[in-house]
């Protein structure tokens, strides 16, 4: 009888130890889950970019939709198709001309809301395209979020003729004007490409 009781005690202790380990596992899992939570609540619709030549810059646009209950901040972006990607806003400079500048603090997508990237306003600026971006081609961009997670998006290249803006720090030379053409237009009209393609 003593042997049976001892065996039962050993089994009970082993089970308790295993249960303790099992209890630790979900905590680790939920911690990892928290780092990707924001990307799971963010979606991009109607993403497109202006077709441009190799070495040029181009703008990428679309609508960021937040289905979560907390604001999500896009803090940076990258693309294998460009040397660098910056988060840009467009506004009137000191001389009244429309100028692009890097956004400080990123794009904040409100909880349950959306954030529109469009010509003549906020957009993703891809600098130094590694290859020519032709209409109909797909451009891969990775959005980096404030919680450390990331979201992959694809933008379809389209021909688009829009107004040219310059960087706020530009010297406004014609060479720089051409180099900084992001394809941003101040208004939408019949020129705007369809967002559904």
Coordinates of C-alpha atoms in Angstrom, one line a residue:
X1 CA 0.0 0.0 0.0
X2 CA 2.9 2.3 0.8
X3 CA 4.4 1.8 -2.7
X4 CA 1.0 2.7 -4.3
X5 CA 0.7 5.9 -2.2
X6 CA 4.3 6.9 -3.0
X7 CA 3.7 6.3 -6.7
X8 CA 0.5 8.4 -6.6
X9 CA 2.3 11.2 -4.8
X10 CA 5.1 11.2 -7.5
X11 CA 2.5 11.2 -10.2
X12 CA 0.6 14.1 -8.5
X13 CA 3.8 16.2 -8.2
X14 CA 4.8 15.5 -11.8
X15 CA 1.3 16.5 -13.0
X16 CA 1.5 19.7 -10.9
X17 CA 4.9 20.5 -12.4
X18 CA 3.6 20.0 -15.9
X19 CA 0.6 22.1 -15.2
X20 CA 2.9 24.8 -14.0
X21 CA 4.9 24.7 -17.2
X22 CA 1.7 24.8 -19.2
X23 CA 0.5 27.8 -17.3
X24 CA 3.7 29.7 -18.2
X25 CA 3.3 28.9 -21.9
X26 CA 0.2 31.0 -22.7
X27 CA 1.8 34.0 -21.0
X28 CA 4.8 33.8 -23.3
X29 CA 2.4 33.3 -26.3
X30 CA 0.2 36.2 -25.4
X31 CA 3.3 38.4 -25.0
X32 CA 4.4 37.5 -28.5
X33 CA 0.9 38.0 -29.7
X34 CA 0.9 41.5 -28.4
X35 CA 3.8 42.5 -30.6
X36 CA 1.9 41.6 -33.7
X37 CA -1.5 42.8 -32.6
X38 CA -1.4 46.2 -34.3
X39 CA -0.5 44.7 -37.7
X40 CA -3.4 42.3 -37.3
X41 CA -5.8 45.3 -37.0
X42 CA -4.4 47.4 -39.9
X43 CA -5.3 47.0 -43.6
X44 CA -4.4 48.9 -46.7
X45 CA -7.0 49.4 -49.5
X46 CA -6.7 50.9 -53.0
X47 CA -2.9 51.1 -52.8
X48 CA -1.2 52.5 -55.9
X49 CA 2.0 54.4 -56.9
X50 CA 3.0 56.6 -59.8
X51 CA 4.9 54.8 -62.6
X52 CA 8.5 56.3 -62.8
X53 CA 11.9 55.6 -64.1
X54 CA 14.9 53.9 -62.5
X55 CA 16.6 56.3 -60.0
X56 CA 13.6 58.5 -59.8
X57 CA 11.3 59.1 -56.8
X58 CA 7.7 58.2 -56.7
X59 CA 4.7 58.6 -54.3
X60 CA 2.6 55.7 -53.0
X61 CA -1.0 56.2 -51.9
X62 CA -4.0 54.3 -50.5
X63 CA -6.2 54.1 -47.4
X64 CA -5.0 52.8 -44.1
X65 CA -7.8 51.2 -42.1
X66 CA -7.6 50.5 -38.4
X67 CA -10.1 47.8 -37.2
X68 CA -8.7 47.8 -33.6
X69 CA -9.7 49.7 -30.5
X70 CA -6.4 51.6 -30.2
X71 CA -4.7 54.2 -32.5
X72 CA -2.0 52.7 -34.7
X73 CA 1.1 54.7 -35.7
X74 CA 3.0 53.9 -38.9
X75 CA 6.5 55.0 -37.9
X76 CA 8.5 54.0 -41.0
X77 CA 8.4 52.1 -44.3
X78 CA 10.8 50.2 -46.5
X79 CA 10.7 48.7 -50.0
X80 CA 13.1 46.5 -51.9
X81 CA 12.3 48.6 -55.0
X82 CA 13.8 51.8 -53.5
X83 CA 16.9 53.1 -51.7
X84 CA 14.7 54.7 -49.0
X85 CA 11.1 55.3 -48.2
X86 CA 9.9 58.3 -46.2
X87 CA 6.6 59.3 -44.7
X88 CA 5.7 62.7 -46.3
X89 CA 3.2 65.4 -45.9
X90 CA 2.5 68.2 -48.4
X91 CA 1.8 71.7 -47.4
X92 CA 2.4 75.3 -48.3
X93 CA 5.9 76.5 -47.7
X94 CA 7.0 80.0 -46.6
X95 CA 6.8 81.1 -50.2
X96 CA 3.3 79.8 -50.6
X97 CA 4.4 77.0 -53.0
X98 CA 3.3 73.4 -52.2
X99 CA 6.3 71.6 -50.7
X100 CA 6.9 68.1 -49.3
X101 CA 8.5 67.4 -46.0
X102 CA 9.1 64.3 -43.8
X103 CA 6.4 63.8 -41.2
X104 CA 7.5 63.8 -37.6
X105 CA 5.9 61.2 -35.4
X106 CA 4.5 59.1 -38.3
X107 CA 1.0 58.6 -39.6
X108 CA -1.5 58.0 -36.8
X109 CA -4.4 55.8 -37.9
X110 CA -7.3 56.4 -35.4
X111 CA -9.0 53.4 -33.7
X112 CA -11.9 52.3 -35.8
X113 CA -11.0 54.8 -38.4
X114 CA -8.8 55.4 -41.5
X115 CA -5.9 57.5 -42.7
X116 CA -5.8 58.5 -46.4
X117 CA -2.6 58.8 -48.4
X118 CA -3.3 60.7 -51.5
X119 CA -1.7 63.0 -54.1
X120 CA -1.3 66.6 -52.8
X121 CA -1.4 65.4 -49.2
X122 CA 0.2 62.8 -47.0
X123 CA 1.9 59.9 -48.9
X124 CA 4.8 57.4 -48.9
X125 CA 7.8 58.7 -50.8
X126 CA 10.0 56.1 -52.4
X127 CA 13.4 57.6 -53.2
X128 CA 15.9 56.2 -55.7
X129 CA 13.9 53.5 -57.5
X130 CA 16.2 50.5 -58.2
X131 CA 14.4 49.7 -61.5
X132 CA 11.9 51.4 -63.7
X133 CA 8.4 51.1 -62.3
X134 CA 6.0 50.6 -65.2
X135 CA 2.2 50.9 -65.2
X136 CA 0.6 47.7 -64.1
X137 CA 3.6 46.5 -62.1
X138 CA 3.3 45.7 -58.4
X139 CA 5.4 47.6 -55.8
X140 CA 6.0 45.9 -52.4
X141 CA 6.2 48.1 -49.4
X142 CA 6.6 47.2 -45.7
X143 CA 4.9 49.5 -43.1
X144 CA 6.6 49.5 -39.7
X145 CA 4.3 50.2 -36.8
X146 CA 4.8 51.8 -33.4
X147 CA 4.5 48.5 -31.5
X148 CA 7.4 46.9 -33.5
X149 CA 5.1 44.8 -35.8
X150 CA 5.0 45.3 -39.6
X151 CA 2.5 45.1 -42.4
X152 CA 3.2 44.1 -46.0
X153 CA 1.4 46.0 -48.7
X154 CA 1.4 46.0 -52.5
X155 CA 0.7 49.0 -54.6
X156 CA -0.1 48.9 -58.3
X157 CA 1.9 51.3 -60.5
X158 CA -0.2 53.7 -62.6
X159 CA 0.4 56.5 -65.1
X160 CA -0.5 59.7 -63.3
X161 CA 0.1 63.3 -64.2
X162 CA -0.1 65.5 -61.1
X163 CA 1.3 68.8 -59.9
X164 CA 4.9 68.9 -58.8
X165 CA 5.9 69.7 -55.2
X166 CA 9.4 70.3 -53.9
X167 CA 11.1 69.6 -50.6
X168 CA 10.8 72.4 -48.1
X169 CA 14.6 72.7 -48.1
X170 CA 14.9 72.8 -51.9
X171 CA 16.6 75.6 -53.7
X172 CA 13.8 75.5 -56.3
X173 CA 16.2 74.9 -59.3
X174 CA 14.5 73.3 -62.3
X175 CA 16.8 70.3 -61.9
X176 CA 15.6 69.7 -58.3
X177 CA 12.0 70.4 -59.3
X178 CA 12.1 67.5 -61.8
X179 CA 14.0 65.2 -59.4
X180 CA 11.5 65.7 -56.6
X181 CA 8.3 65.2 -58.7
X182 CA 6.4 62.6 -56.7
X183 CA 3.4 62.7 -58.9
X184 CA 1.4 64.5 -56.2
X185 CA -1.6 66.5 -57.4
X186 CA -3.3 69.1 -55.3
X187 CA -6.8 68.0 -56.4
X188 CA -8.5 64.9 -57.5
X189 CA -10.5 64.8 -60.7
X190 CA -10.8 62.9 -63.9
X191 CA -7.0 62.4 -63.9
X192 CA -7.1 60.3 -60.7
X193 CA -6.4 56.7 -61.4
X194 CA -8.9 54.1 -60.3
X195 CA -8.1 52.9 -56.8
X196 CA -9.8 49.5 -57.4
X197 CA -7.2 48.1 -59.8

